[in-house]
Amino acid sequence: MEKAKKRVRICLICVVMLAIVVGILYYYHDLGESGVQAEGTLISSAYTAWGNLWQ
């Protein structure tokens, strides 16, 4: 019974650590993207698109 609890605990720790690493990699990959990064809602992104169209 103790071995099973220990295995479950180790698996949960591994899953949490993997989620943290994937989250950090995703965050830094998202920062490196040079595309349009609109903060806020879709409306502000659409407004930017219209502004670029009329320039």
PDB file of C-alpha atoms in Angstrom:
ATOM      1  CA  MET A   1       0.000   0.000   0.000  1.00  0.00           C
ATOM      2  CA  GLU A   2       2.821   2.396   0.835  1.00  0.00           C
ATOM      3  CA  LYS A   3       4.538   1.674  -2.490  1.00  0.00           C
ATOM      4  CA  ALA A   4       1.366   2.574  -4.373  1.00  0.00           C
ATOM      5  CA  LYS A   5       1.013   5.876  -2.520  1.00  0.00           C
ATOM      6  CA  LYS A   6       4.653   6.675  -3.184  1.00  0.00           C
ATOM      7  CA  ARG A   7       4.270   5.911  -6.905  1.00  0.00           C
ATOM      8  CA  VAL A   8       1.159   8.072  -7.176  1.00  0.00           C
ATOM      9  CA  ARG A   9       2.933  10.930  -5.394  1.00  0.00           C
ATOM     10  CA  ILE A  10       5.944  10.663  -7.722  1.00  0.00           C
ATOM     11  CA  CYS A  11       3.696  10.592 -10.793  1.00  0.00           C
ATOM     12  CA  LEU A  12       1.793  13.672  -9.621  1.00  0.00           C
ATOM     13  CA  ILE A  13       5.021  15.552  -8.940  1.00  0.00           C
ATOM     14  CA  CYS A  14       6.288  14.638 -12.428  1.00  0.00           C
ATOM     15  CA  VAL A  15       3.048  15.809 -14.047  1.00  0.00           C
ATOM     16  CA  VAL A  16       3.148  19.124 -12.176  1.00  0.00           C
ATOM     17  CA  MET A  17       6.819  19.688 -13.065  1.00  0.00           C
ATOM     18  CA  LEU A  18       6.125  18.865 -16.726  1.00  0.00           C
ATOM     19  CA  ALA A  19       3.201  21.320 -16.775  1.00  0.00           C
ATOM     20  CA  ILE A  20       5.415  24.057 -15.329  1.00  0.00           C
ATOM     21  CA  VAL A  21       8.177  23.442 -17.880  1.00  0.00           C
ATOM     22  CA  VAL A  22       5.714  23.390 -20.788  1.00  0.00           C
ATOM     23  CA  GLY A  23       4.103  26.594 -19.506  1.00  0.00           C
ATOM     24  CA  ILE A  24       7.462  28.368 -19.298  1.00  0.00           C
ATOM     25  CA  LEU A  25       8.441  27.203 -22.797  1.00  0.00           C
ATOM     26  CA  TYR A  26       5.087  28.335 -24.184  1.00  0.00           C
ATOM     27  CA  TYR A  27       5.422  31.728 -22.496  1.00  0.00           C
ATOM     28  CA  TYR A  28       8.889  32.384 -23.913  1.00  0.00           C
ATOM     29  CA  HIS A  29       7.896  31.105 -27.352  1.00  0.00           C
ATOM     30  CA  ASP A  30       4.884  33.427 -27.355  1.00  0.00           C
ATOM     31  CA  LEU A  31       7.100  36.409 -26.444  1.00  0.00           C
ATOM     32  CA  GLY A  32       9.426  35.693 -29.353  1.00  0.00           C
ATOM     33  CA  GLU A  33       6.668  35.814 -31.951  1.00  0.00           C
ATOM     34  CA  SER A  34       6.909  38.973 -34.019  1.00  0.00           C
ATOM     35  CA  GLY A  35       3.315  38.912 -35.260  1.00  0.00           C
ATOM     36  CA  VAL A  36       0.576  41.305 -34.236  1.00  0.00           C
ATOM     37  CA  GLN A  37       0.183  41.061 -30.499  1.00  0.00           C
ATOM     38  CA  ALA A  38      -3.048  42.808 -29.635  1.00  0.00           C
ATOM     39  CA  GLU A  39      -3.649  43.351 -25.973  1.00  0.00           C
ATOM     40  CA  GLY A  40      -7.227  43.433 -24.850  1.00  0.00           C
ATOM     41  CA  THR A  41     -10.135  42.311 -26.933  1.00  0.00           C
ATOM     42  CA  LEU A  42     -10.668  41.412 -30.542  1.00  0.00           C
ATOM     43  CA  ILE A  43     -12.171  44.848 -31.122  1.00  0.00           C
ATOM     44  CA  SER A  44      -8.858  46.595 -30.467  1.00  0.00           C
ATOM     45  CA  SER A  45      -7.185  44.232 -32.938  1.00  0.00           C
ATOM     46  CA  ALA A  46      -9.848  45.004 -35.558  1.00  0.00           C
ATOM     47  CA  TYR A  47      -9.413  48.723 -34.886  1.00  0.00           C
ATOM     48  CA  THR A  48      -5.671  48.399 -35.511  1.00  0.00           C
ATOM     49  CA  ALA A  49      -6.344  46.582 -38.773  1.00  0.00           C
ATOM     50  CA  TRP A  50      -8.649  49.392 -39.946  1.00  0.00           C
ATOM     51  CA  GLY A  51      -6.045  51.976 -38.942  1.00  0.00           C
ATOM     52  CA  ASN A  52      -3.402  50.203 -41.028  1.00  0.00           C
ATOM     53  CA  LEU A  53      -5.779  50.016 -43.970  1.00  0.00           C
ATOM     54  CA  TRP A  54      -6.324  53.771 -44.085  1.00  0.00           C
ATOM     55  CA  GLN A  55      -2.663  54.762 -43.781  1.00  0.00           C
TER      56      GLN A  55
END
